[in-house]
Coordinates of C-alpha atoms in Angstrom, one line a residue:
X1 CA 114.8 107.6 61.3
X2 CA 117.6 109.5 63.1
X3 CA 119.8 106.9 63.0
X4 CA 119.1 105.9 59.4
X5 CA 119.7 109.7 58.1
X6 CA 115.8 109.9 57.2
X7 CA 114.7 113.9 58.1
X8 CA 111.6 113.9 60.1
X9 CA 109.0 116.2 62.2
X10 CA 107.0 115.1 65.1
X11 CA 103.8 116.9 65.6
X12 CA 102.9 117.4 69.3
X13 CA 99.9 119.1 70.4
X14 CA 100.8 119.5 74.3
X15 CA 103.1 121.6 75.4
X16 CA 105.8 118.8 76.2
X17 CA 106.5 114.9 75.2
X18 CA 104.8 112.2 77.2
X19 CA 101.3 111.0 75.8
X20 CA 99.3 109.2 78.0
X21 CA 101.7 109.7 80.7
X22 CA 101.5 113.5 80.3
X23 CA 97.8 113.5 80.6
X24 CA 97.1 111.4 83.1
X25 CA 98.3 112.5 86.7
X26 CA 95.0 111.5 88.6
X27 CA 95.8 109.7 92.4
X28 CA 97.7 107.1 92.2
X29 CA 98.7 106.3 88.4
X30 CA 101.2 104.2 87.7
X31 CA 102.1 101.0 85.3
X32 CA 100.6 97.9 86.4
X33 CA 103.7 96.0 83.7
X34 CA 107.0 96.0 85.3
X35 CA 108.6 99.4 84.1
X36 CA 112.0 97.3 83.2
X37 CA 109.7 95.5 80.5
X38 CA 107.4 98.7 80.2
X39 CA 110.5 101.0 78.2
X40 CA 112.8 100.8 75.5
X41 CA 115.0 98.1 75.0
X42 CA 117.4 100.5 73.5
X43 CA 117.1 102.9 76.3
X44 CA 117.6 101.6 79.7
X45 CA 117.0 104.0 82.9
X46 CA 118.3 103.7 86.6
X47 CA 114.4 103.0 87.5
X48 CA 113.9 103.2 91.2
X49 CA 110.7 100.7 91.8
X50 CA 109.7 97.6 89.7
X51 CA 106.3 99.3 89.1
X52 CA 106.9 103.3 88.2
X53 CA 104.1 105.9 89.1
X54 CA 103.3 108.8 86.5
X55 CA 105.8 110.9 87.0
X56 CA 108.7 108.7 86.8
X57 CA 107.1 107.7 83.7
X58 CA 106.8 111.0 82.0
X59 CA 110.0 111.7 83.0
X60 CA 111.9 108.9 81.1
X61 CA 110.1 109.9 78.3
X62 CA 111.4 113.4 79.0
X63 CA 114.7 112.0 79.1
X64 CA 114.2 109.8 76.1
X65 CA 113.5 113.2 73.9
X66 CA 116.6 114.5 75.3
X67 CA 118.9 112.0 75.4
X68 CA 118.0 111.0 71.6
X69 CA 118.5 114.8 70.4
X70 CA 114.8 114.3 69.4
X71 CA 113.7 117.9 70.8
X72 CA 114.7 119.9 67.7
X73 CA 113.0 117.9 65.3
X74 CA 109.6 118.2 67.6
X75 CA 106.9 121.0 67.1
X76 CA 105.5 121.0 70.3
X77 CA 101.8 122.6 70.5
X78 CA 101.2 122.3 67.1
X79 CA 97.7 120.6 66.2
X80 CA 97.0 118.1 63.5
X81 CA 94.1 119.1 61.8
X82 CA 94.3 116.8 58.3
X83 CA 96.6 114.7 56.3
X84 CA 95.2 114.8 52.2
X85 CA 97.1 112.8 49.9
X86 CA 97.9 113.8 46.1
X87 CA 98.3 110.2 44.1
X88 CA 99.7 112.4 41.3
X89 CA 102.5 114.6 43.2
X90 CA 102.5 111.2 45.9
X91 CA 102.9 113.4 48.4
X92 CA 101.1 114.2 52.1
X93 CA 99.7 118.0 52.9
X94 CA 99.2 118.5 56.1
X95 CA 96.9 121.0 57.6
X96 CA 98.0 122.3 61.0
X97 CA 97.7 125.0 63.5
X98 CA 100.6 126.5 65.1
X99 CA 101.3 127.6 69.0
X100 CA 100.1 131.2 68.2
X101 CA 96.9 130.0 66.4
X102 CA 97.7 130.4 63.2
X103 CA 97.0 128.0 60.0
X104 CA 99.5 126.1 58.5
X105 CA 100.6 123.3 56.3
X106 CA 103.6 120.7 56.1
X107 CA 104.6 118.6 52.8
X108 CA 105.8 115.0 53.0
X109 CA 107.0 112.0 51.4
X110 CA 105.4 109.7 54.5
X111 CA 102.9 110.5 57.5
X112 CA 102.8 108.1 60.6
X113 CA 100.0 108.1 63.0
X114 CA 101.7 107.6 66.5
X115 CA 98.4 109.2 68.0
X116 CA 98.2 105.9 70.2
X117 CA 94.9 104.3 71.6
X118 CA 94.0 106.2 74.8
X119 CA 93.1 109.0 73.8
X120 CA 90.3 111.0 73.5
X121 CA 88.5 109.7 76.7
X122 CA 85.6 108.3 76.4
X123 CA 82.2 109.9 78.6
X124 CA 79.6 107.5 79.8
X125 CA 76.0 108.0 77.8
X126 CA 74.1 108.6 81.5
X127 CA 71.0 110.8 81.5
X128 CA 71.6 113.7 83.2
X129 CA 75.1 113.6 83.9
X130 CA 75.7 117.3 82.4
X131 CA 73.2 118.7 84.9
X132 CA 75.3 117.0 88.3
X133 CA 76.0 120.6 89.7
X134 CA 79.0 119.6 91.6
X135 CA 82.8 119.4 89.9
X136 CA 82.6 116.2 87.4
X137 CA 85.5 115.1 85.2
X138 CA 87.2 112.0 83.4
X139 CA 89.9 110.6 84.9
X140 CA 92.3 111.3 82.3
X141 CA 91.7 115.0 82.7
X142 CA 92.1 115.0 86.5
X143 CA 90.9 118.7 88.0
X144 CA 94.0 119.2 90.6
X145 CA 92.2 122.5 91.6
X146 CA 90.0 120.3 93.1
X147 CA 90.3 119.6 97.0
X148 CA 88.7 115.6 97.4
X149 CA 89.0 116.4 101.4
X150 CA 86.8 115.6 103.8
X151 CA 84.1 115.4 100.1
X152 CA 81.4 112.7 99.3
X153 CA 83.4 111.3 95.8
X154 CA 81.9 109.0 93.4
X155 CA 83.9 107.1 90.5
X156 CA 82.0 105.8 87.8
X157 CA 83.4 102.7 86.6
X158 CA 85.6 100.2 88.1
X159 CA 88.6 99.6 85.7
X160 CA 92.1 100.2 86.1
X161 CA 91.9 103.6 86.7
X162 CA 89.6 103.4 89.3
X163 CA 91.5 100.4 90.9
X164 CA 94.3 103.1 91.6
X165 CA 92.2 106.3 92.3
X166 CA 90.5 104.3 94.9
X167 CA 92.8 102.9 97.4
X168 CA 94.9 106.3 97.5
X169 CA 91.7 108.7 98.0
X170 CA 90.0 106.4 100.6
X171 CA 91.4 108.2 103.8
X172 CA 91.4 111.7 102.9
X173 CA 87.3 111.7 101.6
X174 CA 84.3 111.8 103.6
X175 CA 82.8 108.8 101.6
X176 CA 83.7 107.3 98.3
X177 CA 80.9 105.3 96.1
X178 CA 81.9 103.2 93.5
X179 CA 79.5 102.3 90.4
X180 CA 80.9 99.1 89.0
X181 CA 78.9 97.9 85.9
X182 CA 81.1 94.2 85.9
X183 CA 83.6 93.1 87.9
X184 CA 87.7 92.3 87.2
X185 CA 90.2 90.1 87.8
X186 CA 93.1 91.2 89.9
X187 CA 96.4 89.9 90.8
X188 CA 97.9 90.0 93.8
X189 CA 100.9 93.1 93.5
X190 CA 103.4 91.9 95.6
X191 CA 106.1 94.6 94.1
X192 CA 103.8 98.0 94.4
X193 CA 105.5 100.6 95.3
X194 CA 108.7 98.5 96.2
X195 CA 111.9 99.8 96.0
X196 CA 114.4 98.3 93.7
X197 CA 117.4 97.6 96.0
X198 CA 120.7 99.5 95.5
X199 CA 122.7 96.5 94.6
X200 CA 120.2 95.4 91.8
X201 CA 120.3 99.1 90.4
X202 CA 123.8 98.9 90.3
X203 CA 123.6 95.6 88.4
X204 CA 121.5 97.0 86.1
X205 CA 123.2 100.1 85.4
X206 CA 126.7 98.6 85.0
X207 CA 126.4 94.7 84.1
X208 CA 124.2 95.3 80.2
X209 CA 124.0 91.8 80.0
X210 CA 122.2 91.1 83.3
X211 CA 119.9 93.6 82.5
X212 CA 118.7 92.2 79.2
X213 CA 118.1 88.7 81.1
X214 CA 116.1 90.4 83.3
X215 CA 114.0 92.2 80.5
X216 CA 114.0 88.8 78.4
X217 CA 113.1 87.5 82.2
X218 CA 109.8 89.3 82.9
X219 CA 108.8 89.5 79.1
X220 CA 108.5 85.3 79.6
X221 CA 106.8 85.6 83.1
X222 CA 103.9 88.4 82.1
X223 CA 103.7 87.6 78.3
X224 CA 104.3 84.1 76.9
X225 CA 104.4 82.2 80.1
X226 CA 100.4 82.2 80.3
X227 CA 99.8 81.1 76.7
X228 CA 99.8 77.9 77.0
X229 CA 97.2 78.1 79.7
X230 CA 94.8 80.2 77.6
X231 CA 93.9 77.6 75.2
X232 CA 90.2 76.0 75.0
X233 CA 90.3 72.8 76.5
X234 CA 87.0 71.3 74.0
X235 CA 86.0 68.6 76.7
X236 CA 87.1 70.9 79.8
X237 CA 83.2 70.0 81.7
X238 CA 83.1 73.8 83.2
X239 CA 83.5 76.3 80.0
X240 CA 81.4 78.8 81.5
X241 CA 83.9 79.7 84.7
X242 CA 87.0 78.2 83.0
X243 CA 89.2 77.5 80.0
X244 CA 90.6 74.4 80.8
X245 CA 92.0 72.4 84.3
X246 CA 94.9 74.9 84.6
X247 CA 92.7 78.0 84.2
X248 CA 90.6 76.5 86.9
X249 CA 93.0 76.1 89.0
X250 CA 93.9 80.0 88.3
X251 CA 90.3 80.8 89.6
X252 CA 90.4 78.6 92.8
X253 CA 93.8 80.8 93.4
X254 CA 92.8 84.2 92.8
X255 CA 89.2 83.2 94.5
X256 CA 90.9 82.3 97.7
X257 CA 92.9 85.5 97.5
X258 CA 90.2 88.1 96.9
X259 CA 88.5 86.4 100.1
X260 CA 91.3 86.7 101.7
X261 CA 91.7 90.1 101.2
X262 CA 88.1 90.9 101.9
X263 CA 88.3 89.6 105.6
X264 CA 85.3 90.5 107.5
X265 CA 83.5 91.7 103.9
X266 CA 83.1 88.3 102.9
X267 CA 79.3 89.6 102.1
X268 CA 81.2 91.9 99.1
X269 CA 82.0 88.1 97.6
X270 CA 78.7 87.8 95.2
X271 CA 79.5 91.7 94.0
X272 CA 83.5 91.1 93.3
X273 CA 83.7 87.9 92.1
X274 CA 83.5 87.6 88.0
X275 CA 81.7 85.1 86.4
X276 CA 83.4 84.1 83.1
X277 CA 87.4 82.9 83.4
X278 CA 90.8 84.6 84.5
X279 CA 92.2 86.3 81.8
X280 CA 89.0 86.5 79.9
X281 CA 89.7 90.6 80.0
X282 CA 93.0 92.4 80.7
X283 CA 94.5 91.3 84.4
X284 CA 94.7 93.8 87.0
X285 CA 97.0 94.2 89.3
X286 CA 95.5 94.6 92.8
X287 CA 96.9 97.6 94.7
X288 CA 95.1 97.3 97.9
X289 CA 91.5 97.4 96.3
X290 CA 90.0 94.4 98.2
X291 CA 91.4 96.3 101.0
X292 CA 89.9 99.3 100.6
X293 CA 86.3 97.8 100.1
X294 CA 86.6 96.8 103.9
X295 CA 86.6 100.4 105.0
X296 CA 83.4 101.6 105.9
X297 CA 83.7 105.1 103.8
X298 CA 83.6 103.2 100.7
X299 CA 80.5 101.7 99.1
X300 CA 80.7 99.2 95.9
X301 CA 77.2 99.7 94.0
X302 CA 76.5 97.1 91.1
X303 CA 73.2 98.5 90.4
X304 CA 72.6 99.7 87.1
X305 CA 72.8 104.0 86.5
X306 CA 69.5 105.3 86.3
X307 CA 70.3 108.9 85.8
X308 CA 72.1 111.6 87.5
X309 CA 70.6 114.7 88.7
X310 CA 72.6 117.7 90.4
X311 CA 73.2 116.4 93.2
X312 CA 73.0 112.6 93.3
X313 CA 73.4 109.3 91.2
X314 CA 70.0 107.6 91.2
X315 CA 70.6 103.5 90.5
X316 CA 68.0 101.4 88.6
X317 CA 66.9 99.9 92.1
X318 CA 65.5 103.7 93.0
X319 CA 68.6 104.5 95.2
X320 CA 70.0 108.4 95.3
X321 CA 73.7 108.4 95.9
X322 CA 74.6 111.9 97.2
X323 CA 78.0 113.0 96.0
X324 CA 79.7 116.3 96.1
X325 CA 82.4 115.2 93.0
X326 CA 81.9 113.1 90.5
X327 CA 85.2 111.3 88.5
X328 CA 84.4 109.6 85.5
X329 CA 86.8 105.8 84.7
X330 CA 84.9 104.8 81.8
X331 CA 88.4 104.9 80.0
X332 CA 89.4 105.2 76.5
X333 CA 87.7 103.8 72.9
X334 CA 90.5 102.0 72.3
X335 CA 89.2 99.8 69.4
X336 CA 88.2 103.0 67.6
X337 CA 90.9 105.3 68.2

C-alpha cells in the first residue's frame, strides 16, 4: 500500500508489533519452519540459527515496522471494537477505543482483517478447572512471575506448544505430568538450535542470488517435495496406518526413530506411537521430546480428564495427579478465528 501510494492505518491493540510472536514467550518457543523460509521474501535478515526462537522472531518483525517506515501509520493500543458498513455512502465506520480509554471511530474506503488465526486461545471445557487453587494459565499467556522451580507442573495437551515447553522445563521442576489426549508425529530436528555458520551468513547477506536459491531451496524440501507422497494410493492393502507404499515407508522411518529415541522407555511405545498415517495432522518437529519422556520426573498420562479439583487432575481411570501449576496447550481455534 506504501509502495503503491494507497494511505493506510494499522490498528494494533498491544503496545508494540509482533502478533503471535509478541504474545507468546512461554519456555522454549521458537519456529519449527526454517526462519529463512518463515520471513519475507522482500525482507531478508542476517538470521543467526536455521530455526529462530521467540525473540529473534519478534524482533524482525520489530525491524520490519522500522525498516519499512511502517511505525507512523500504526496506532498501537488501539482496540477494534466494530467495522459497520453503509452500502449507500460505501464506506467502513469503525468503532474503536483509544490508549487512554476513550471511544472512537475511523472512516474508510477498505478494511482488512490481518487479525490472524492464533488468537484468542482456546481453554479446555474440564470440570473444575477454575477451582485448581494453584497458578493455572494458557500457554500463550505465559505467567513469567511465576517460578516453575523445584514445582510439581502439569501441561495439558501435547501439541506443539507443549513439545517445546517440555524439554526446556524438565530439569529445573520437581515433576512434570503431561495429559496427552492423542498422540503426534515428529521429525527428527537435526538443525535446533544450530548456529548458522559465519561464512553462510556472509553469503547470505552479500550474494542476493544465493540467498533466494536457498529460500526457493527449503520452500521445495518442506512444502512441495512431500506432495507427491500424500496422495491415496486406492489399492494401497494398509489404508488405516498408511497412504500409500512411500507413506509407509515414512512410518517404518519415523517408528524406528521414536524408538530410538526412547531407549530404555521402549514401554512408552503403545502411548507415543499414532495410529492413523504421517502427515495425517501437522508434522512436528522433535526437539528432544522422546528424550525427555526417558527422565524419570516426567510422566506421559493418556487417560482421559475426569475433572480437576484444587489441588489435583483426577483421570477417567480414578487417578489424582498432584500439581502445584497447571499450563494449559490446548492451542488456538484456528478454523473459527
Amino acid at each position: 500500500l506504501k509502495g503503491a501510494g494507497v494511505p493506510f492505518t494499522i490498528l494494533e491493540k498491544n503496545d508494540t508489533v509482533g502478533g503471535v510472536w509478541r504474545e507468546n514467550h512461554y519456555p522454549g518457543a521458537g519456529v519449527d519452519t526454517p526462519n529463512h523460509l518463515y520471513s519475507f521474501s522482500f525482507a531478508t535478515y542476517d538470521w543467526p540459527m536455521y530455526f529462530a526462537l521467540r525473540d529473534d522472531l519478534h524482533q524482525y518483525l520489530e525491524h520490519i515496522a522500522t525498516e519499512f517506515g511502517l511505525r507512523p501509520n500504526i496506532r498501537l493500543g488501539t482496540r477494534v471494537n466494530s467495522a459497520v458498513y453503509d452500502e449507500v455512502t460505501q464506506l467502513w465506520t469503525v468503532s474503536i477505543t483509544h490508549p487512554d480509554g476513550s471511544s472512537g471511530s475511523l472512516v474508510a474506503n477498505v478494511v482488512i482483517s490481518a487479525a490472524g488465526i492464533f488468537n484468542p486461545p482456546v481453554w479446555p471445557n474440564i470440570e473444575g478447572l477454575k477451582t485448581f487453587e494453584g497458578p493455572c494459565f494458557h500457554t500463550a499467556e505465559w505467567r513469567d512471575d511465576v517460578d516453575l522451580t523445584g514445582k510439581r507442573v502439569g501441561i495439558i495437551g501435547n501439541g506443539a506448544s507443549c513439545m517445546q515447553i517440555g524439554p526446556e522445563i524438565q530439569h529445573k521442576v520437581e515433576s512434570l505430568t503431561i495429559f496427552q489426549r492423542s498422540p503426534h508425529w515428529a521429525a527428527p530436528f537435526p538443525q535446533f538450535r544450530k548456529q548458522v555458520p559465519e561464512a553462510l551468513r556472509f553469503l547470505f547477506r552479500e550474494v542476493p542470488l544465493y540467498q533466494a536459491w536457498y529460500r526457493a531451496k527449503l520452500g521445495w524440501t518442506f512444502n512441495d517435495r512431500v506432495h507427491s507422497t500424500l496422495q491415496k494410493d486406492p489399492d494401497w492393502p494398509h489404508p488405516a496406518r498408511s497412504l500409500n507404499a512411500t507413506n509407509d515407508a515414512h512410518r517404518a522411518y519415523y517408528t524406528r526413530y521414536l524408538q530410538d529415541e526412547l531407549g530404555d522407555r521402549q514401554d512408552l511405545i503403545d502411548k507415543v506411537l499414532p495410529t492413523y498415517p504421517p502427515f495425517g495432522k501437522r508434522m512436528l518437529m522433535d526437539n528432544g521430546w522422546y528424550r525427555m519422556l526417558r527422565n524419570p520426573k516426567v510422566h506421559l498420562i493418556d487417560e482421559r480428564i475426569d475433572h480437576v479439583d484444587a489441588h489435583a487432575v483426577h483421570t477417567a481411570d480414578g487417578t489424582a495427579h498432584e500439581v502445584d501449576v497447571l499450563a494449559i496447550a490446548t492451542g488456538f481455534d484456528v478454523l473459527n478465528f
